[in-house]
CSV table of C-alpha atoms in Angstrom, one decimal:
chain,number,residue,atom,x,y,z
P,11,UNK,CA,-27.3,7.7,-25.3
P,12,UNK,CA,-28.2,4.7,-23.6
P,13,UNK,CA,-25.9,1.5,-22.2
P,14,UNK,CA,-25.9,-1.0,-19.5
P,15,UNK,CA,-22.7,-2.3,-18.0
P,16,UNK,CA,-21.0,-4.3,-15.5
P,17,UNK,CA,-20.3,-1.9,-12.9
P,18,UNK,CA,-16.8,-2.6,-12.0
P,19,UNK,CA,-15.8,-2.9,-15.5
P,20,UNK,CA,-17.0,1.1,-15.5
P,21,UNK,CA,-15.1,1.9,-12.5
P,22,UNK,CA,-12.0,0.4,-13.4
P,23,UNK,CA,-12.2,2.5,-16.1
P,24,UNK,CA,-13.4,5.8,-14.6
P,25,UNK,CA,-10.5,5.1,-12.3
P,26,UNK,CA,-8.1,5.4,-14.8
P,27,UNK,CA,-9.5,8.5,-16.8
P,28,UNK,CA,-9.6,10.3,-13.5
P,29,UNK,CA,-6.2,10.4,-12.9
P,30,UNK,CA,-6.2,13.2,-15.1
P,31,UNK,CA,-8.9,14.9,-14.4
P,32,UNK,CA,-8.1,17.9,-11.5
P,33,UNK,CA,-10.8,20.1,-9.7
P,34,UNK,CA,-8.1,23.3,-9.8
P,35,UNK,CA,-8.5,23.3,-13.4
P,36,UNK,CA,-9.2,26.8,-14.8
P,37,UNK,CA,-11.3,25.0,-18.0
P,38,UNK,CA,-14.3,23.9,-15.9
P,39,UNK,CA,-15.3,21.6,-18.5
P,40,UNK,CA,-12.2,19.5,-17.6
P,41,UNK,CA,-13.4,18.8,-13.9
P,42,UNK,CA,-15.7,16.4,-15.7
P,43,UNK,CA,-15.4,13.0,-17.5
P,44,UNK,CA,-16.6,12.8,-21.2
P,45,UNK,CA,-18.5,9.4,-21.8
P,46,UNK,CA,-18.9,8.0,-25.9
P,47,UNK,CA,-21.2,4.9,-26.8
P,48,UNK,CA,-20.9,3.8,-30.2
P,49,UNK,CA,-21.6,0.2,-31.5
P,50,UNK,CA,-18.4,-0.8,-30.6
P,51,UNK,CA,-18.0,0.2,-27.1
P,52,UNK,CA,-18.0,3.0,-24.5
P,53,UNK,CA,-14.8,5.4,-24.7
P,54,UNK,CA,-14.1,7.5,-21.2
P,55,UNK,CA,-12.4,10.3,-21.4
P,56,UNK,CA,-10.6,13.0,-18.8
P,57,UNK,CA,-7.9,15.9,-19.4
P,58,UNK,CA,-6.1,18.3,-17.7
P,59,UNK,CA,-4.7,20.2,-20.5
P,60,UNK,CA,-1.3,18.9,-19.6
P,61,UNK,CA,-2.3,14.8,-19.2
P,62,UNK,CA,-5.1,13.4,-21.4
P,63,UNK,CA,-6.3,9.4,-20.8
P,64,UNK,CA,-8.6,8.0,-22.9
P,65,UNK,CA,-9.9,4.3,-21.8
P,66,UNK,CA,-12.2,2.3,-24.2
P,67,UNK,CA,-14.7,-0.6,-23.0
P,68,UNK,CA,-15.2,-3.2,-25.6
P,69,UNK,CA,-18.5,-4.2,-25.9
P,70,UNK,CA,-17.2,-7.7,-27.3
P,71,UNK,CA,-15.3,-8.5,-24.0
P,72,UNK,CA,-18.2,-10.0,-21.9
P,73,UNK,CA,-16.8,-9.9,-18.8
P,74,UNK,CA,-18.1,-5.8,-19.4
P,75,UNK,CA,-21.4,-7.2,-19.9
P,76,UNK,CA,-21.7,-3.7,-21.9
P,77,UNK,CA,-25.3,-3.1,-24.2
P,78,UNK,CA,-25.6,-0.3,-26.3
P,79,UNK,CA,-29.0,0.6,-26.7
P,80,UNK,CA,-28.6,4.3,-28.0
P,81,UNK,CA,-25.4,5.5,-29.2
P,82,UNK,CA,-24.4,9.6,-28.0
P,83,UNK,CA,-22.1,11.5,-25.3
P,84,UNK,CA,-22.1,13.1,-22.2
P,85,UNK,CA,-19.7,15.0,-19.9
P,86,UNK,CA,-20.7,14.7,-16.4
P,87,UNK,CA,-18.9,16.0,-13.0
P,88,UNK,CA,-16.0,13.4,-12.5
P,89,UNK,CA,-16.0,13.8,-8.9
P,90,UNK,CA,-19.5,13.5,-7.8
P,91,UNK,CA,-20.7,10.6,-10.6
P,92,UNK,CA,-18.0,8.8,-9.7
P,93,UNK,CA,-19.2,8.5,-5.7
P,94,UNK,CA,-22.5,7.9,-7.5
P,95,UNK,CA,-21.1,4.9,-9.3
P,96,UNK,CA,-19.1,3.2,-6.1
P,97,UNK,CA,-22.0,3.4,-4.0
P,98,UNK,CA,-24.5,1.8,-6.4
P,99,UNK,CA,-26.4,-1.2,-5.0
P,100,UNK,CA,-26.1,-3.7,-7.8
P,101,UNK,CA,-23.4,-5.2,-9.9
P,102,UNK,CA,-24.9,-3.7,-13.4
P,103,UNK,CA,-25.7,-0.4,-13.6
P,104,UNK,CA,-27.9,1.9,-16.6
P,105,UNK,CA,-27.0,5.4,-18.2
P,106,UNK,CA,-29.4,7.1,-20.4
P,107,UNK,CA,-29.3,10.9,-21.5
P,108,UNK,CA,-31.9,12.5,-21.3
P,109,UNK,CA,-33.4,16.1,-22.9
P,110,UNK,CA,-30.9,18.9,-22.0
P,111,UNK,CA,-27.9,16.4,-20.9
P,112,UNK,CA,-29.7,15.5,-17.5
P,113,UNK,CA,-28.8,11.7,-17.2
P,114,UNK,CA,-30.5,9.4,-15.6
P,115,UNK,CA,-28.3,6.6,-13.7
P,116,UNK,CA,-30.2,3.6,-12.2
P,117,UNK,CA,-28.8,0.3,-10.7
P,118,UNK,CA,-31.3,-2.2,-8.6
P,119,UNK,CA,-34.0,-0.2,-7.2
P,120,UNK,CA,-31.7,3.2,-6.9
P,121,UNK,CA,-32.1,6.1,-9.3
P,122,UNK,CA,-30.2,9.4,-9.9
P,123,UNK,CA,-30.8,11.7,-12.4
P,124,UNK,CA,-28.1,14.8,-12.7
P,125,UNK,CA,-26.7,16.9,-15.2
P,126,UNK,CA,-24.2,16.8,-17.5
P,127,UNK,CA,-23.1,18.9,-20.7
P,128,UNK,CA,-22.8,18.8,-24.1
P,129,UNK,CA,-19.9,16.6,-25.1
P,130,UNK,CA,-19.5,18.7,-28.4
P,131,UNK,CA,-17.5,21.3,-26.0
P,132,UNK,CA,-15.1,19.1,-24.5
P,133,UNK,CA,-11.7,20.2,-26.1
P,134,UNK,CA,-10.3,17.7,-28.4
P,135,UNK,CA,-7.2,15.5,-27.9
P,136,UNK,CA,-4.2,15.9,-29.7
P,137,UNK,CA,-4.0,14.7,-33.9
P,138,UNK,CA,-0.8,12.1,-33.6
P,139,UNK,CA,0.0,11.3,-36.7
P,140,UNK,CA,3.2,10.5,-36.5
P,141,UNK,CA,6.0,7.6,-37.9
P,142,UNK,CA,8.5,8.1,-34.6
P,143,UNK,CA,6.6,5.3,-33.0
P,144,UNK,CA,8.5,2.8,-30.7
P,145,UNK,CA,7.5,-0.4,-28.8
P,146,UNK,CA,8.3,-0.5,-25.3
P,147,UNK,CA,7.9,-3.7,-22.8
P,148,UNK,CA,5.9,-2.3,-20.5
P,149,UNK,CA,7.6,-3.5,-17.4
P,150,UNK,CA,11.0,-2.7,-18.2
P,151,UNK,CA,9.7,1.1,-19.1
P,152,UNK,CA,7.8,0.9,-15.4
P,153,UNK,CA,11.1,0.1,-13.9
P,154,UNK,CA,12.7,2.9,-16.0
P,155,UNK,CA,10.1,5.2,-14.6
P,156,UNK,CA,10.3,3.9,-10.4
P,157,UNK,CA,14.0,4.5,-10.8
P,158,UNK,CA,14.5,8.0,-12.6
P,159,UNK,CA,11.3,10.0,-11.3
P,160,UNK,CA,12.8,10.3,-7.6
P,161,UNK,CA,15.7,12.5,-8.8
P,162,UNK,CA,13.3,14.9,-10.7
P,163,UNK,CA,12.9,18.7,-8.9
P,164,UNK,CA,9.5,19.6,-7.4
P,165,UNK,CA,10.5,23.2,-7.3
P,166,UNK,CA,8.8,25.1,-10.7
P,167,UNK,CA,11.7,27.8,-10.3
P,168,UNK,CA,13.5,25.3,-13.0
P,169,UNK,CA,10.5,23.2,-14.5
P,170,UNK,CA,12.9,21.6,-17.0
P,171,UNK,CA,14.4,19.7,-14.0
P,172,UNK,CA,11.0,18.8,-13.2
P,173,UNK,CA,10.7,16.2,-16.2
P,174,UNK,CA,12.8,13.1,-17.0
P,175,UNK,CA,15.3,13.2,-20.2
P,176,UNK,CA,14.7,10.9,-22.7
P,177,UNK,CA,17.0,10.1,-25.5
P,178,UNK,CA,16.6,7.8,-28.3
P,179,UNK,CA,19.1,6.5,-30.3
P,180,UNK,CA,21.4,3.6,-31.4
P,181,UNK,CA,18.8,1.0,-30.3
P,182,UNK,CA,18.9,2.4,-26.8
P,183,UNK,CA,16.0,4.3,-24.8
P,184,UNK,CA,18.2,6.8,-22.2
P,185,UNK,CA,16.4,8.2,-19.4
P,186,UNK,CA,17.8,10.4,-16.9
P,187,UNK,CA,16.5,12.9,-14.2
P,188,UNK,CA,18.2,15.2,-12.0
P,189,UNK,CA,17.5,18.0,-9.3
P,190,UNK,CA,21.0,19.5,-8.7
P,191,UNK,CA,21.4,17.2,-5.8
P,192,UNK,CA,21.1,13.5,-7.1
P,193,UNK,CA,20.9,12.4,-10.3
P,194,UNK,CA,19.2,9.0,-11.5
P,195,UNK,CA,20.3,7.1,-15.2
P,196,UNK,CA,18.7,3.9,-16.7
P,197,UNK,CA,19.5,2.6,-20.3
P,198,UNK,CA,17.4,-0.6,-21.5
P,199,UNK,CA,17.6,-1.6,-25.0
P,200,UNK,CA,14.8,-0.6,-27.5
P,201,UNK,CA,13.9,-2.2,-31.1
P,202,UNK,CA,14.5,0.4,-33.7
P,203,UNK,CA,13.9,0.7,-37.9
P,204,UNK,CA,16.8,1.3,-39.6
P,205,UNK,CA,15.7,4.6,-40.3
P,206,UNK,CA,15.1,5.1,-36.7
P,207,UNK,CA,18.8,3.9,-35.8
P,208,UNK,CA,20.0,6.6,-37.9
P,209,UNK,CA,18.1,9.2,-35.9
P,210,UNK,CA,18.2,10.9,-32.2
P,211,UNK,CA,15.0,11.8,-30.3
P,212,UNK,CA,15.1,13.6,-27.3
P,213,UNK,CA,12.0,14.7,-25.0
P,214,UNK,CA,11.3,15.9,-22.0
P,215,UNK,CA,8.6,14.4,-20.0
P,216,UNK,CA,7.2,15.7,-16.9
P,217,UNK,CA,7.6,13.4,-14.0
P,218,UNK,CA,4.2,13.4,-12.6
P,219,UNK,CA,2.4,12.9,-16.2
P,220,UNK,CA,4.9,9.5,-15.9
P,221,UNK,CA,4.3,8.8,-12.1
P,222,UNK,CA,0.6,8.4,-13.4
P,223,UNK,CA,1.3,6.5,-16.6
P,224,UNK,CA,3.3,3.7,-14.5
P,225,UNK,CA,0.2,3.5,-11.9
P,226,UNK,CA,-2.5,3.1,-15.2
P,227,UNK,CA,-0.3,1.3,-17.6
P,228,UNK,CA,-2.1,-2.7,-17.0
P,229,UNK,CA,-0.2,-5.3,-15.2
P,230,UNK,CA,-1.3,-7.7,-18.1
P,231,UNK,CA,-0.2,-5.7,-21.4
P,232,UNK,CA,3.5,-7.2,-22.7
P,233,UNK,CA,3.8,-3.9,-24.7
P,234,UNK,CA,2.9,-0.2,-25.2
P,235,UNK,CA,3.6,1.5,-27.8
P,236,UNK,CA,5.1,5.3,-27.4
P,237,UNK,CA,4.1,8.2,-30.5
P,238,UNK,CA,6.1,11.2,-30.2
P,239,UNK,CA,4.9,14.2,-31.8
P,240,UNK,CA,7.0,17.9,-31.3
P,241,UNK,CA,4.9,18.9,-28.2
P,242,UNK,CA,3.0,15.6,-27.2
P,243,UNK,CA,3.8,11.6,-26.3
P,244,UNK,CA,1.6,9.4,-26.7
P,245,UNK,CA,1.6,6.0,-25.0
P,246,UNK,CA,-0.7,3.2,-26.3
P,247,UNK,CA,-1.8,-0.3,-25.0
P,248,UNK,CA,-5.0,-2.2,-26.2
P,249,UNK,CA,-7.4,0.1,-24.4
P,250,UNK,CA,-5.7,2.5,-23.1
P,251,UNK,CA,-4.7,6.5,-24.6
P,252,UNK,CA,-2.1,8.4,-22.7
P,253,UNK,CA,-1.2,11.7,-23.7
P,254,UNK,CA,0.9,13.9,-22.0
P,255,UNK,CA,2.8,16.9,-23.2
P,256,UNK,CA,6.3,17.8,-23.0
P,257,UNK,CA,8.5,20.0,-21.3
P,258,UNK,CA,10.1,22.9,-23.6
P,259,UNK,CA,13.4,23.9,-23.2
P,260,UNK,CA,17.3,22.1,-23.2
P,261,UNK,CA,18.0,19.9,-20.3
P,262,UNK,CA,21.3,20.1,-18.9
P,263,UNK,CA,24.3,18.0,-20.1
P,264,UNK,CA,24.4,15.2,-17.4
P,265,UNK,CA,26.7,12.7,-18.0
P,266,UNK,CA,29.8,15.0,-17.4
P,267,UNK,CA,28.4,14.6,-14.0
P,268,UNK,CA,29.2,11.0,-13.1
P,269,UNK,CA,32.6,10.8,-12.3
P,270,UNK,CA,34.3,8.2,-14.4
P,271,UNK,CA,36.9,7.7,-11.3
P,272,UNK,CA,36.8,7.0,-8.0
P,273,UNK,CA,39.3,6.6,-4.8
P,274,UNK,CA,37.1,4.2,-2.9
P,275,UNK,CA,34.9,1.3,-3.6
P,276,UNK,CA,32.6,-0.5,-1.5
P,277,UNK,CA,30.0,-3.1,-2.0
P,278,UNK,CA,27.3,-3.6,-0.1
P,279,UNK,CA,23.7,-5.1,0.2
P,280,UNK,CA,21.3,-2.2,-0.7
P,281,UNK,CA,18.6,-3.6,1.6
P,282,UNK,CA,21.3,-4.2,4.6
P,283,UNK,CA,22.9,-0.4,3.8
P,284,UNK,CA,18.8,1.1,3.6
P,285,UNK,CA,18.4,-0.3,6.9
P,286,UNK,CA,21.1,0.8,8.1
P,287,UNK,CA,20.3,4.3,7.0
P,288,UNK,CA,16.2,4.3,8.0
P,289,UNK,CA,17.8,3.6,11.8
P,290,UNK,CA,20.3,6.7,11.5
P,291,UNK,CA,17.7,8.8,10.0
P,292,UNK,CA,15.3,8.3,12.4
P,293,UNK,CA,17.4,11.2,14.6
P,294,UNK,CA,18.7,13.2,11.5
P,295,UNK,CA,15.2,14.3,11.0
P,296,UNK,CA,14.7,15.4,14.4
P,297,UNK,CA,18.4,18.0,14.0
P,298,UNK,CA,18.2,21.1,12.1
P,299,UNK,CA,20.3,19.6,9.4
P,300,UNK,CA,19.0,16.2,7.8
P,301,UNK,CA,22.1,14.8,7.1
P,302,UNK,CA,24.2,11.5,8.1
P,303,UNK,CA,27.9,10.7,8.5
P,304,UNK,CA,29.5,8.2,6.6
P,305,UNK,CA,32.8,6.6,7.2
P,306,UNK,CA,34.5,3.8,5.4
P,307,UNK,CA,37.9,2.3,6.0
P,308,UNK,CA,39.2,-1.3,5.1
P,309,UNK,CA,38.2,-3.0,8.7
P,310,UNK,CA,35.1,-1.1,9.1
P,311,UNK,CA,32.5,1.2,7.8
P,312,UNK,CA,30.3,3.2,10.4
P,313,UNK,CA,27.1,5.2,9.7
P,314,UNK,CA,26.4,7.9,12.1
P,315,UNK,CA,22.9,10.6,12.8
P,316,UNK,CA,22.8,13.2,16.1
P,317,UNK,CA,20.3,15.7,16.7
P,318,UNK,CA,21.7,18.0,20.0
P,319,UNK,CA,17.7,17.8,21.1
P,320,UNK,CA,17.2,13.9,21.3
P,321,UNK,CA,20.6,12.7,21.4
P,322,UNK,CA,22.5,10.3,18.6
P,323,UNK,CA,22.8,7.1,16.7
P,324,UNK,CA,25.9,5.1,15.3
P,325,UNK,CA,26.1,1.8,13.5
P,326,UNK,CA,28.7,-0.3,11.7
P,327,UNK,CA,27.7,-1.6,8.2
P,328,UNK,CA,28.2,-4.9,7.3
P,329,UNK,CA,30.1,-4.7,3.6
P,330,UNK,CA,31.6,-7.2,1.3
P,331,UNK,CA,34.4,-5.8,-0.4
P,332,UNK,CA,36.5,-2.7,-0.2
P,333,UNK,CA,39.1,-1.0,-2.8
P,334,UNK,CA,41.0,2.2,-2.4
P,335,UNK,CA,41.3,5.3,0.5
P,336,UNK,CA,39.5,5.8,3.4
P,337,UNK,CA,37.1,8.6,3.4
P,338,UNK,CA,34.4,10.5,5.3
P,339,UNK,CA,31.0,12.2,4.1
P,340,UNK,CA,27.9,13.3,5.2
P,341,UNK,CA,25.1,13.4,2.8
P,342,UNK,CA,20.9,14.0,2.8
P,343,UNK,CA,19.7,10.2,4.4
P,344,UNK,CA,16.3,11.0,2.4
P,345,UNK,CA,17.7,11.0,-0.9
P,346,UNK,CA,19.9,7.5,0.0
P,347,UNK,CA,16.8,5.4,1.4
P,348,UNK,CA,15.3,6.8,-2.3
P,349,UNK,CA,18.6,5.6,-4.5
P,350,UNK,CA,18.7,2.3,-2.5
P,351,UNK,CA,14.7,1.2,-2.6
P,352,UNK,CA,15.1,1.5,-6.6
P,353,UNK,CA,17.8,-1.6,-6.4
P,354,UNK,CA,15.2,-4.1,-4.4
P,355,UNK,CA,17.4,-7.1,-2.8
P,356,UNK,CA,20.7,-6.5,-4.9
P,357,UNK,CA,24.0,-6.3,-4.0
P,358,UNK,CA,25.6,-2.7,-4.8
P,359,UNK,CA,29.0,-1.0,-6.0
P,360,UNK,CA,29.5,2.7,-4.1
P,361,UNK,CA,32.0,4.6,-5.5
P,362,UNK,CA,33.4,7.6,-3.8
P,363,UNK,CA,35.6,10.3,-5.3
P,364,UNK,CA,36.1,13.1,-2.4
P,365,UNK,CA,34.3,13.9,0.5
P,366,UNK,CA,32.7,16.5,-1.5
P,367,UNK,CA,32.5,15.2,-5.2
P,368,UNK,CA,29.2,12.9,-5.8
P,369,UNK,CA,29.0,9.9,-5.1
P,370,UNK,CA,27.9,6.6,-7.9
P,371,UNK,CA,25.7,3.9,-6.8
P,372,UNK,CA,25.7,1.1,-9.4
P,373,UNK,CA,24.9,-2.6,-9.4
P,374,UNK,CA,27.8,-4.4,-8.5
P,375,UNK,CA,27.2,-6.9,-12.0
P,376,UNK,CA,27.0,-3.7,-14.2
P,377,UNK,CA,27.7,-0.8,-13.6
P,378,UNK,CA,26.6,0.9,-16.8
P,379,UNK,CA,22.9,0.8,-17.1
P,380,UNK,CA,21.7,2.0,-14.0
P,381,UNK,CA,23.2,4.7,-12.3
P,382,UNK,CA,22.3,6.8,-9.2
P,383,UNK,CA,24.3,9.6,-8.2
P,384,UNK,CA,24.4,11.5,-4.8
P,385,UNK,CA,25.9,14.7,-4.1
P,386,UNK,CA,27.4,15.2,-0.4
P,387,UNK,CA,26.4,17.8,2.2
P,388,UNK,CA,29.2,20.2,3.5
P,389,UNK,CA,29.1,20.6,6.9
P,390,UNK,CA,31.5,22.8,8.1
């Protein structure tokens, strides 16, 4: 194998492919990066058994100013080629493989030869073969990600909670994630065959494998398409693989969760309330308990933090409405500032059942498609 290419083209590339790739892999094949040149391009690969991503470099996109001069693989140590690459001295850069996999990388006047192995051995990606294929917009679906992954769990003692719900069906793409403490819910319609409509699909998928899909998926590509096999999802753009497998098991039935009542209703700027919050936070975290009082009444509502070491905080909250009872709360600031940064510059609807029942967080246009739930924190 032999190529020359533009060297940022390869480590945009590299970039991407490495996201998957993790040095406390027991496979130690998978700590490297498998490289293909065939007459049509270069195709990068990198797996952790659980995330595969699988980048291809067209050779008739010029900006990659990519020649194939001998077509062939390598696998070569991710972490070490790729400081190899970033600190080359020119902008194109040579690979050639030579007897016995050691590879010879040049650029300008440097040259490095190392070794690699036989890409023969690199395990091979998941067969998907499948008709449940769906079309997503791609920013829409990074937005579904940003607002469901904060609620998954990051405790393996219940991995289902770990991944995001998805469900499928009726010309709707559900997603929801919980971790017994919040829950997050965003429906966005999705274009559907007939024979699709007919159908419910329902996967799990872990919220780190989509934490790095949103960071690869590019800002330019309209559309990606998702292939769901019974233990794999694929999600495709132009040049860009990403596999990921999914979580086994039954997630739990959420939406009895979110109270279809409430007593009290506020509405309030979510970047006015987050401030609000980051200020009485800031001596929360310094108490034993990280938690924040909440009171709302008709004339005023008043956020309140106190740590017994450092001393305490208390603010009223400007608001623009109010329906119902007054009530107090106290609840986990860390898990509001996360609810409220998903709703950017909006105006919000809060809606509060009991001081101990959950509490909704909606947009105060429409309340149905985006959901964020909090549960409160006893404290007596």
């Amino acid at each position: 194998m032999k190529f020359t290419i533009n060297r940022s083209a390869f480590l945009n590339s590299l970039a991407d492919v490495q996201r998957a790739i993790s040095s406390k892999t027991t496979i130690p094949i998978l700590t490297g990066v498998k490289i293909i040149a065939n007459n049509e391009g270069l195709t990068l690969t990198g797996s952790d058994s659980d995330i595969s991503i699988e980048a291809f470099i067209p050779v008739e996109d010029e900006k990659n100013q990519l020649e194939i001069m001998e077509t062939g693989g390598i696998i070569l140590q991710a972490r070490f080629f790729n400081e190899i690459v970033r600190k080359l001295p020119d902008d194109k850069m040579t690979i050639e493989v030579l007897d016995h996999f050691q590879t010879l990388i040049t650029s300008a006047s440097a040259s490095f030869t190392i070794n690699g192995l036989d890409p023969n051995n690199y395990p091979h990606l998941p067969v998907i073969d499948s008709n449940e294929s769906f079309i997503l917009n791609v920013n829409l679906f990074k937005q579904v990600i940003s607002q469901t992954v904060i609620a998954t769990s990051t405790h393996e003692s219940r991995p289902i909670l770990t991944g995001v719900n998805i469900v499928i069906e009726n010309n709707t793409l559900s997603a929801v994630a919980t971790d017994s403490h919040r829950l997050s819910q965003r429906i966005i319609p999705l274009e559907m065959s007939e024979e699709q409509a007919r159908q419910k699909y329902k996967i799990i998928i872990p919220g780190k494998s989509l934490i790095e899909l949103a960071k690869i998926l590019e800002e330019d590509a309209e559309t990606a398409e998702m292939m769901i096999t019974e233990n794999q999802v694929l999600f495709k753009t132009e040049n860009l693989y990403f596999y990921t497998r999914l979580l086994e098991g039954i997630y739990p039935e959420t939406q009895r969760l979110i109270p279809d009542t409430s007593s009290t209703s506020v509405v309030f700027n979510a970047t006015s309330l987050l401030g609000s919050i980051e200020r009485a936070s800031l001596l929360s975290h310094e108490g034993k308990n990280n938690v924040v009082k909440l009171s709302v009444s008709k004339d005023k509502v008043e956020i309140s933090g106190n740590s017994p070491e450092i001393g305490n905080v208390q603010e009223e909250i400007h608001f623009q409405s109010f329906q119902g009872e007054e009530i107090e709360l106290s609840f986990n600031p860390d898990y509001m500032k996360d609810a409220l940064r998903t709703f950017g510059q909006s105006d919000i609807l809060v809606k509060f059942t009991s001081p101990i029942r959950p509490f909704v967080i909606v947009p105060s246009e429409d309340g149905k498609e985006f959901v964020q739930l909090i549960t409160p924190v006893r404290t007596f």
